PDB file of C-alpha atoms in Angstrom:
ATOM      1  CA  MET Z   1      -7.971  -7.555  11.056  1.00 89.00           C
ATOM      2  CA  GLU Z   2      -4.973  -7.372  13.390  1.00 89.00           C
ATOM      3  CA  GLN Z   3      -4.175 -11.071  13.006  1.00 91.00           C
ATOM      4  CA  ALA Z   4      -4.561 -10.868   9.217  1.00 92.00           C
ATOM      5  CA  ARG Z   5      -2.160  -7.893   9.144  1.00 92.00           C
ATOM      6  CA  ASN Z   6       0.369  -9.803  11.239  1.00 90.00           C
ATOM      7  CA  ASP Z   7       0.064 -12.811   8.933  1.00 90.00           C
ATOM      8  CA  LEU Z   8       0.580 -10.569   5.899  1.00 91.00           C
ATOM      9  CA  PHE Z   9       3.762  -9.064   7.364  1.00 90.00           C
ATOM     10  CA  GLY Z  10       4.995 -12.563   8.199  1.00 89.00           C
ATOM     11  CA  HIS Z  11       4.391 -13.679   4.612  1.00 87.00           C
ATOM     12  CA  ILE Z  12       6.216 -10.612   3.301  1.00 88.00           C
ATOM     13  CA  HIS Z  13       9.301 -11.411   5.370  1.00 84.00           C
ATOM     14  CA  ARG Z  14       9.324 -15.150   4.614  1.00 88.00           C
ATOM     15  CA  CYS Z  15       8.735 -14.891   0.869  1.00 85.00           C
ATOM     16  CA  GLY Z  16      11.508 -12.431   0.017  1.00 82.00           C
ATOM     17  CA  VAL Z  17       9.115 -10.141  -1.822  1.00 85.00           C
ATOM     18  CA  LEU Z  18      11.014  -7.124  -0.464  1.00 83.00           C
ATOM     19  CA  ARG Z  19      13.754  -7.828  -3.035  1.00 82.00           C
ATOM     20  CA  ALA Z  20      11.298  -8.235  -5.925  1.00 83.00           C
ATOM     21  CA  THR Z  21      10.536  -5.689  -8.608  1.00 86.00           C
ATOM     22  CA  GLU Z  22       7.521  -3.435  -8.126  1.00 88.00           C
ATOM     23  CA  GLU Z  23       5.570  -5.412 -10.728  1.00 89.00           C
ATOM     24  CA  GLN Z  24       6.358  -8.687  -8.971  1.00 90.00           C
ATOM     25  CA  GLN Z  25       5.370  -7.174  -5.629  1.00 90.00           C
ATOM     26  CA  VAL Z  26       1.964  -6.126  -6.976  1.00 91.00           C
ATOM     27  CA  GLU Z  27       1.339  -9.575  -8.468  1.00 92.00           C
ATOM     28  CA  TRP Z  28       2.477 -11.286  -5.266  1.00 92.00           C
ATOM     29  CA  MET Z  29       0.332  -8.966  -3.132  1.00 92.00           C
ATOM     30  CA  ASN Z  30      -2.775  -9.650  -5.233  1.00 93.00           C
ATOM     31  CA  ASP Z  31      -2.291 -13.407  -4.795  1.00 93.00           C
ATOM     32  CA  THR Z  32      -1.556 -13.066  -1.090  1.00 92.00           C
ATOM     33  CA  ILE Z  33      -4.585 -10.866  -0.387  1.00 94.00           C
ATOM     34  CA  GLU Z  34      -6.738 -13.436  -2.181  1.00 94.00           C
ATOM     35  CA  TYR Z  35      -5.268 -16.129   0.075  1.00 93.00           C
ATOM     36  CA  ILE Z  36      -5.834 -13.987   3.192  1.00 93.00           C
ATOM     37  CA  SER Z  37      -9.443 -13.395   2.146  1.00 94.00           C
ATOM     38  CA  GLU Z  38      -9.932 -17.174   2.139  1.00 94.00           C
ATOM     39  CA  CYS Z  39      -8.282 -17.542   5.553  1.00 93.00           C
ATOM     40  CA  TYR Z  40     -10.253 -14.645   7.056  1.00 93.00           C
ATOM     41  CA  PRO Z  41     -13.687 -14.713   5.371  1.00 94.00           C
ATOM     42  CA  SER Z  42     -15.065 -12.167   7.859  1.00 95.00           C
ATOM     43  CA  LEU Z  43     -12.844  -9.395   6.437  1.00 95.00           C
ATOM     44  CA  SER Z  44     -14.716  -6.906   4.274  1.00 95.00           C
ATOM     45  CA  LYS Z  45     -13.555  -5.778   0.848  1.00 95.00           C
ATOM     46  CA  ASP Z  46     -12.541  -2.450   2.393  1.00 95.00           C
ATOM     47  CA  GLU Z  47     -10.425  -4.210   5.021  1.00 95.00           C
ATOM     48  CA  LEU Z  48      -8.767  -6.353   2.366  1.00 94.00           C
ATOM     49  CA  ALA Z  49      -8.043  -3.249   0.293  1.00 95.00           C
ATOM     50  CA  GLU Z  50      -6.548  -1.612   3.388  1.00 95.00           C
ATOM     51  CA  LEU Z  51      -4.354  -4.667   3.999  1.00 94.00           C
ATOM     52  CA  ARG Z  52      -3.213  -4.599   0.371  1.00 94.00           C
ATOM     53  CA  GLY Z  53      -2.256  -0.930   0.649  1.00 93.00           C
ATOM     54  CA  ILE Z  54      -0.440  -1.460   3.943  1.00 92.00           C
ATOM     55  CA  GLY Z  55       1.431  -4.425   2.486  1.00 92.00           C
ATOM     56  CA  LEU Z  56       2.508  -2.597  -0.661  1.00 91.00           C
ATOM     57  CA  ARG Z  57       3.723   0.408   1.364  1.00 89.00           C
ATOM     58  CA  PHE Z  58       5.644  -1.957   3.622  1.00 87.00           C
ATOM     59  CA  CYS Z  59       7.318  -3.515   0.574  1.00 85.00           C
ATOM     60  CA  ARG Z  60       8.468  -0.092  -0.665  1.00 80.00           C
ATOM     61  CA  PRO Z  61      10.002   1.783   2.257  1.00 65.00           C
ATOM     62  CA  VAL Z  62      10.932   5.420   1.739  1.00 58.00           C
ATOM     63  CA  ILE Z  63      14.478   4.640   2.860  1.00 57.00           C
ATOM     64  CA  ALA Z  64      15.890   1.455   1.400  1.00 58.00           C
ATOM     65  CA  ASN Z  65      17.148  -0.809   4.183  1.00 56.00           C
ATOM     66  CA  GLY Z  66      18.664  -3.552   2.084  1.00 56.00           C
ATOM     67  CA  PRO Z  67      21.066  -3.714  -0.828  1.00 55.00           C
ATOM     68  CA  SER Z  68      19.742  -2.756  -4.233  1.00 51.00           C
ATOM     69  CA  ALA Z  69      19.528  -5.283  -7.038  1.00 49.00           C
ATOM     70  CA  GLU Z  70      22.752  -3.868  -8.508  1.00 48.00           C
ATOM     71  CA  GLU Z  71      24.545  -4.273  -5.185  1.00 49.00           C
ATOM     72  CA  GLN Z  72      23.317  -7.847  -4.902  1.00 49.00           C
ATOM     73  CA  ASP Z  73      24.784  -8.557  -8.344  1.00 49.00           C
ATOM     74  CA  GLY Z  74      28.153  -7.196  -7.235  1.00 50.00           C
ATOM     75  CA  GLU Z  75      27.944  -3.987  -9.269  1.00 44.00           C
ATOM     76  CA  SER Z  76      27.928  -1.600  -6.351  1.00 42.00           C
ATOM     77  CA  GLU Z  77      29.435   1.796  -7.069  1.00 45.00           C
ATOM     78  CA  VAL Z  78      31.077   1.874  -3.641  1.00 43.00           C
ATOM     79  CA  SER Z  79      33.244  -1.046  -2.570  1.00 43.00           C
ATOM     80  CA  ALA Z  80      33.208  -2.392   0.970  1.00 44.00           C
ATOM     81  CA  GLU Z  81      36.705  -0.950   1.550  1.00 44.00           C
ATOM     82  CA  GLU Z  82      35.607   2.507   0.365  1.00 41.00           C
ATOM     83  CA  PHE Z  83      32.505   2.339   2.563  1.00 35.00           C
ATOM     84  CA  SER Z  84      34.410   1.349   5.697  1.00 39.00           C
ATOM     85  CA  ALA Z  85      36.965   4.086   5.045  1.00 41.00           C
ATOM     86  CA  ALA Z  86      34.248   6.759   4.910  1.00 40.00           C
TER      87      ALA Z  86
END
Protein backbone atom coordinates (compact mmCIF):
# COMPACT_ATOMS: atom_id res chain seq x y z
CA MET A 1 0.00 0.00 0.00
CA GLU A 2 2.80 2.40 0.91
CA GLN A 3 4.63 1.87 -2.38
CA ALA A 4 1.39 2.25 -4.36
CA ARG A 5 0.68 5.54 -2.53
CA ASN A 6 4.18 6.80 -3.31
CA ASP A 7 3.75 5.84 -6.97
CA LEU A 8 0.40 7.65 -7.08
CA PHE A 9 1.92 10.85 -5.66
CA GLY A 10 4.76 10.58 -8.18
CA HIS A 11 2.27 10.25 -11.03
CA ILE A 12 0.33 13.26 -9.74
CA HIS A 13 3.44 15.43 -9.77
CA ARG A 14 4.72 14.24 -13.16
CA CYS A 15 1.42 14.45 -15.03
CA GLY A 16 0.48 18.03 -14.14
CA VAL A 17 -2.96 16.98 -12.94
CA LEU A 18 -2.73 19.57 -10.14
CA ARG A 19 -3.46 22.28 -12.74
CA ALA A 20 -6.40 20.39 -14.26
CA THR A 21 -10.07 21.08 -13.67
CA GLU A 22 -11.86 19.04 -11.02
CA GLU A 23 -13.62 17.00 -13.71
CA GLN A 24 -10.31 16.23 -15.42
CA GLN A 25 -8.76 15.29 -12.08
CA VAL A 26 -11.54 12.78 -11.37
CA GLU A 27 -11.22 11.23 -14.83
CA TRP A 28 -7.43 11.09 -14.54
CA MET A 29 -7.65 9.59 -11.04
CA ASN A 30 -10.05 6.86 -12.19
CA ASP A 31 -7.66 5.88 -14.99
CA THR A 32 -4.63 6.02 -12.70
CA ILE A 33 -6.23 3.92 -9.96
CA GLU A 34 -7.12 1.33 -12.60
CA TYR A 35 -3.47 1.31 -13.70
CA ILE A 36 -2.27 1.02 -10.08
CA SER A 37 -4.65 -1.89 -9.51
CA GLU A 38 -2.94 -3.70 -12.39
CA CYS A 39 0.53 -2.92 -11.01
CA TYR A 40 -0.42 -3.94 -7.47
CA PRO A 41 -2.92 -6.82 -7.82
CA SER A 42 -2.70 -7.60 -4.09
CA LEU A 43 -4.44 -4.32 -3.18
CA SER A 44 -8.05 -4.76 -2.12
CA LYS A 45 -10.93 -2.68 -3.46
CA ASP A 46 -11.01 -0.83 -0.14
CA GLU A 47 -7.31 0.02 -0.40
CA LEU A 48 -7.77 1.23 -3.97
CA ALA A 49 -10.71 3.37 -2.88
CA GLU A 50 -8.56 4.79 -0.08
CA LEU A 51 -5.78 5.59 -2.56
CA ARG A 52 -8.29 7.30 -4.85
CA GLY A 53 -9.57 9.45 -1.99
CA ILE A 54 -6.06 10.34 -0.84
CA GLY A 55 -5.08 11.25 -4.40
CA LEU A 56 -8.11 13.44 -5.01
CA ARG A 57 -7.59 15.28 -1.70
CA PHE A 58 -3.95 15.79 -2.63
CA CYS A 59 -5.00 17.30 -5.96
CA ARG A 60 -7.29 19.81 -4.22
CA PRO A 61 -5.38 21.38 -1.34
CA VAL A 62 -7.29 23.63 1.04
CA ILE A 63 -4.77 26.40 0.37
CA ALA A 64 -3.84 26.80 -3.27
CA ASN A 65 -0.07 26.65 -3.67
CA GLY A 66 0.17 27.42 -7.36
CA PRO A 67 -1.22 30.07 -9.66
CA SER A 68 -4.86 29.80 -10.63
CA ALA A 69 -5.89 29.19 -14.22
CA GLU A 70 -6.64 32.91 -14.60
CA GLU A 71 -3.18 33.82 -13.33
CA GLN A 72 -1.60 31.36 -15.74
CA ASP A 73 -3.46 33.05 -18.60
CA GLY A 74 -2.09 36.43 -17.54
CA GLU A 75 -5.38 37.76 -16.16
CA SER A 76 -4.26 38.09 -12.58
CA GLU A 77 -6.01 40.82 -10.62
CA VAL A 78 -2.75 41.75 -8.88
CA SER A 79 0.31 42.50 -10.99
CA ALA A 80 3.78 41.36 -9.97
CA GLU A 81 4.73 44.98 -9.19
CA GLU A 82 1.68 45.43 -6.94
CA PHE A 83 2.43 42.14 -5.18
CA SER A 84 6.07 42.98 -4.50
CA ALA A 85 5.08 46.42 -3.23
CA ALA A 86 2.68 44.92 -0.67
